[in-house]
Amino acid sequence: MTFVDAFILAVVEGLTEFIPVSSTGHLLVASKILNLEWSAFLSSFVITIQLGAILAIVCLYARRLILQPAIIYKVIAAFIPTAIIGFLGYSLFKQFLTDGLLIVGWSLFIGGVVILLFEAWYEERGTDTKQVEDISFKQAVILGACQALAMIPGVSRSGATIISGMSLRLSRQTIMEFSFLLAIPTMMSATAYDLLKSGEGFSVGEWEVLLFGFIASFVVSIASVKWFLNFVGRHSFSWFGWYRIAVGLIILWFVV
């Protein structure tokens, strides 16, 4: 992998990590376009640049977490089911990443349809919970368990939390902010676990590429998060549902 390849993948990650379109699915497609052979290193690179995106959340929300520590406890409660399911499904997840374009296509398409259906239901029912700090521990655990579905490429971590948050009648802003915060322990632990399992075999050059991708993803994610929060404040998630359906159909057409 060249530094140009790393930069392209890092930009894709930074633009897609926090919107419900599946960053992993887009990275799989991008790697195919770049003619990159999927390997243990590329799989670890994908997970590492996701951590770079999460660091952007740490920087943007650090002050709020310090001033409102109760939010941290709810994030931890949500992370517990994610960690258990993620640990048990780690090997299966790596297997999916090996050649998962067909899975990505179907996941994007089905997820897009589900988002549109939930948006229609959500508009009729309205919301109960307006702020992140108002989320109950029970709701947090449900959100964390649903987030674990994102191990399947194309499902989208934020997409899973968006749909579960809608079912719990959380406000759109609340859903997104909690999804951002829940990503912090989720991606930090996923990256640490993966590098412990695979990092010993990386060369110095590969570590340099990892670091470069990490930094590039962080920078792009800062701008991406600010844009997305502004977008969600004025629009519904339906835009992303239609996007998922279109991209999913394109992928399925090429694969099948």
Tab-separated table of C-alpha atoms in Angstrom, residues 59-236:
chain	number	residue	atom	x	y	z
A	59	CYS	CA	-11.320	16.316	20.825
A	60	LEU	CA	-14.746	17.750	19.980
A	61	TYR	CA	-16.569	16.327	23.016
A	62	ALA	CA	-13.841	16.298	25.683
A	63	ARG	CA	-15.137	19.415	27.453
A	64	ARG	CA	-18.714	18.145	27.553
A	65	LEU	CA	-17.668	14.772	28.954
A	66	ILE	CA	-15.620	16.453	31.670
A	67	LEU	CA	-18.526	18.720	32.660
A	68	GLN	CA	-21.141	15.938	32.433
A	69	PRO	CA	-19.500	12.726	33.719
A	70	ALA	CA	-22.907	10.995	33.985
A	71	ILE	CA	-22.829	10.661	30.200
A	72	ILE	CA	-19.643	8.603	30.495
A	73	TYR	CA	-21.387	6.017	32.693
A	74	LYS	CA	-24.133	5.572	30.104
A	75	VAL	CA	-21.573	5.208	27.321
A	76	ILE	CA	-19.844	2.507	29.384
A	77	ALA	CA	-23.178	0.730	29.926
A	78	ALA	CA	-23.780	0.784	26.165
A	79	PHE	CA	-20.263	-0.423	25.440
A	80	ILE	CA	-20.543	-3.589	27.563
A	81	PRO	CA	-22.868	-5.527	25.192
A	82	THR	CA	-20.910	-4.191	22.210
A	83	ALA	CA	-17.650	-5.482	23.728
A	84	ILE	CA	-19.049	-8.918	24.545
A	85	ILE	CA	-20.588	-9.455	21.111
A	86	GLY	CA	-17.560	-7.930	19.365
A	87	PHE	CA	-15.086	-10.148	21.230
A	88	LEU	CA	-17.048	-13.287	20.431
A	89	GLY	CA	-17.497	-12.302	16.786
A	90	TYR	CA	-13.990	-10.956	16.064
A	91	SER	CA	-12.845	-13.896	13.940
A	92	LEU	CA	-16.065	-13.915	11.943
A	93	PHE	CA	-15.722	-10.170	11.384
A	94	LYS	CA	-12.217	-10.560	9.927
A	95	GLN	CA	-13.533	-13.322	7.678
A	96	PHE	CA	-16.304	-11.042	6.372
A	97	LEU	CA	-13.689	-8.423	5.498
A	98	THR	CA	-11.764	-10.866	3.343
A	99	ASP	CA	-14.275	-10.759	0.490
A	100	GLY	CA	-17.493	-9.099	1.481
A	101	LEU	CA	-18.723	-7.037	-1.488
A	102	LEU	CA	-21.850	-9.143	-1.920
A	103	ILE	CA	-22.603	-8.768	1.781
A	104	VAL	CA	-21.914	-5.018	1.579
A	105	GLY	CA	-24.295	-4.606	-1.341
A	106	TRP	CA	-27.177	-6.398	0.356
A	107	SER	CA	-26.514	-4.743	3.724
A	108	LEU	CA	-26.516	-1.265	2.180
A	109	PHE	CA	-29.714	-1.948	0.237
A	110	ILE	CA	-31.642	-3.556	3.099
A	111	GLY	CA	-30.363	-0.964	5.588
A	112	GLY	CA	-31.518	1.836	3.297
A	113	VAL	CA	-35.028	0.385	3.100
A	114	VAL	CA	-35.135	-0.022	6.891
A	115	ILE	CA	-34.052	3.601	7.436
A	116	LEU	CA	-36.829	4.846	5.137
A	117	LEU	CA	-39.427	2.714	6.923
A	118	PHE	CA	-38.287	3.873	10.355
A	119	GLU	CA	-38.234	7.505	9.214
A	120	ALA	CA	-41.890	7.233	8.157
A	121	TRP	CA	-42.807	5.677	11.511
A	122	TYR	CA	-40.650	8.146	13.412
A	123	GLU	CA	-42.306	11.191	11.857
A	124	GLU	CA	-45.714	9.977	13.048
A	125	ARG	CA	-44.665	9.066	16.610
A	126	GLY	CA	-42.395	11.987	17.512
A	127	THR	CA	-39.661	11.960	20.167
A	128	ASP	CA	-39.443	11.502	23.937
A	129	THR	CA	-35.736	11.980	24.739
A	130	LYS	CA	-34.234	15.295	23.661
A	131	GLN	CA	-30.734	15.297	25.220
A	132	VAL	CA	-27.907	12.758	25.508
A	133	GLU	CA	-27.859	13.095	29.291
A	134	ASP	CA	-31.537	12.061	29.398
A	135	ILE	CA	-30.871	8.622	27.904
A	136	SER	CA	-31.635	5.902	30.472
A	137	PHE	CA	-29.225	3.059	31.240
A	138	LYS	CA	-31.708	0.593	29.709
A	139	GLN	CA	-31.807	2.599	26.485
A	140	ALA	CA	-28.006	2.810	26.482
A	141	VAL	CA	-27.649	-0.977	26.722
A	142	ILE	CA	-30.122	-1.469	23.857
A	143	LEU	CA	-28.196	0.995	21.693
A	144	GLY	CA	-24.922	-0.766	22.473
A	145	ALA	CA	-26.300	-4.214	21.660
A	146	CYS	CA	-27.718	-2.992	18.347
A	147	GLN	CA	-24.444	-1.290	17.460
A	148	ALA	CA	-22.752	-4.701	17.468
A	149	LEU	CA	-24.613	-5.522	14.232
A	150	ALA	CA	-22.091	-3.237	12.522
A	151	MET	CA	-19.611	-6.146	12.552
A	152	ILE	CA	-21.362	-7.100	9.304
A	153	PRO	CA	-19.850	-4.967	6.498
A	154	GLY	CA	-22.409	-2.579	5.069
A	155	VAL	CA	-24.642	-2.454	8.143
A	156	SER	CA	-22.987	0.722	9.522
A	157	ARG	CA	-22.301	1.340	13.193
A	158	SER	CA	-24.065	4.705	13.151
A	159	GLY	CA	-26.860	3.216	11.027
A	160	ALA	CA	-27.523	0.513	13.631
A	161	THR	CA	-27.624	3.060	16.455
A	162	ILE	CA	-29.803	5.424	14.400
A	163	ILE	CA	-32.450	2.759	13.779
A	164	SER	CA	-32.407	1.550	17.389
A	165	GLY	CA	-32.469	5.171	18.624
A	166	MET	CA	-35.485	5.902	16.439
A	167	SER	CA	-37.279	2.858	17.852
A	168	LEU	CA	-36.620	4.301	21.324
A	169	ARG	CA	-37.958	7.686	20.126
A	170	LEU	CA	-34.768	9.624	20.784
A	171	SER	CA	-34.315	12.927	18.968
A	172	ARG	CA	-32.106	12.827	15.863
A	173	GLN	CA	-29.473	15.050	17.488
A	174	THR	CA	-29.430	12.839	20.590
A	175	ILE	CA	-29.079	9.672	18.525
A	176	MET	CA	-26.129	11.039	16.599
A	177	GLU	CA	-24.290	12.500	19.574
A	178	PHE	CA	-24.630	9.275	21.577
A	179	SER	CA	-23.499	7.298	18.533
A	180	PHE	CA	-20.413	9.525	18.331
A	181	LEU	CA	-19.606	9.039	22.010
A	182	LEU	CA	-20.229	5.293	21.952
A	183	ALA	CA	-17.736	5.036	19.096
A	184	ILE	CA	-14.907	6.147	21.412
A	185	PRO	CA	-14.573	2.988	23.552
A	186	THR	CA	-15.804	0.770	20.716
A	187	MET	CA	-13.150	1.730	18.178
A	188	MET	CA	-10.362	2.200	20.721
A	189	SER	CA	-10.820	-1.341	22.011
A	190	ALA	CA	-11.267	-2.770	18.494
A	191	THR	CA	-8.031	-1.149	17.310
A	192	ALA	CA	-6.048	-2.181	20.382
A	193	TYR	CA	-7.301	-5.766	20.165
A	194	ASP	CA	-6.574	-6.020	16.439
A	195	LEU	CA	-3.060	-4.590	16.697
A	196	LEU	CA	-2.260	-6.942	19.583
A	197	LYS	CA	-3.389	-9.856	17.431
A	198	SER	CA	-1.752	-8.737	14.162
A	199	GLY	CA	0.694	-5.894	14.796
A	200	GLU	CA	3.818	-7.975	15.506
A	201	GLY	CA	4.117	-8.987	11.870
A	202	PHE	CA	4.078	-5.429	10.448
A	203	SER	CA	7.214	-3.871	8.991
A	204	VAL	CA	8.467	-0.369	9.831
A	205	GLY	CA	7.102	0.883	6.508
A	206	GLU	CA	3.675	-0.553	7.271
A	207	TRP	CA	3.637	1.133	10.681
A	208	GLU	CA	4.437	4.432	8.946
A	209	VAL	CA	1.493	3.944	6.577
A	210	LEU	CA	-0.753	3.148	9.541
A	211	LEU	CA	0.290	6.351	11.309
A	212	PHE	CA	-0.168	8.443	8.175
A	213	GLY	CA	-3.653	7.044	7.586
A	214	PHE	CA	-4.545	7.596	11.233
A	215	ILE	CA	-3.615	11.307	11.078
A	216	ALA	CA	-5.320	11.913	7.717
A	217	SER	CA	-8.532	10.268	8.928
A	218	PHE	CA	-8.490	12.412	12.078
A	219	VAL	CA	-8.212	15.682	10.134
A	220	VAL	CA	-10.989	14.815	7.657
A	221	SER	CA	-13.264	13.581	10.463
A	222	ILE	CA	-13.134	16.887	12.339
A	223	ALA	CA	-14.791	18.662	9.413
A	224	SER	CA	-17.100	15.731	8.672
A	225	VAL	CA	-18.603	15.599	12.173
A	226	LYS	CA	-19.364	19.319	12.228
A	227	TRP	CA	-21.050	19.115	8.829
A	228	PHE	CA	-23.122	16.062	9.776
A	229	LEU	CA	-24.466	17.577	12.995
A	230	ASN	CA	-25.514	20.657	11.057
A	231	PHE	CA	-27.157	18.484	8.388
A	232	VAL	CA	-29.101	16.370	10.899
A	233	GLY	CA	-30.388	19.537	12.542
A	234	ARG	CA	-32.142	20.488	9.291
A	235	HIS	CA	-32.883	17.197	7.491
A	236	SER	CA	-34.097	13.660	8.137
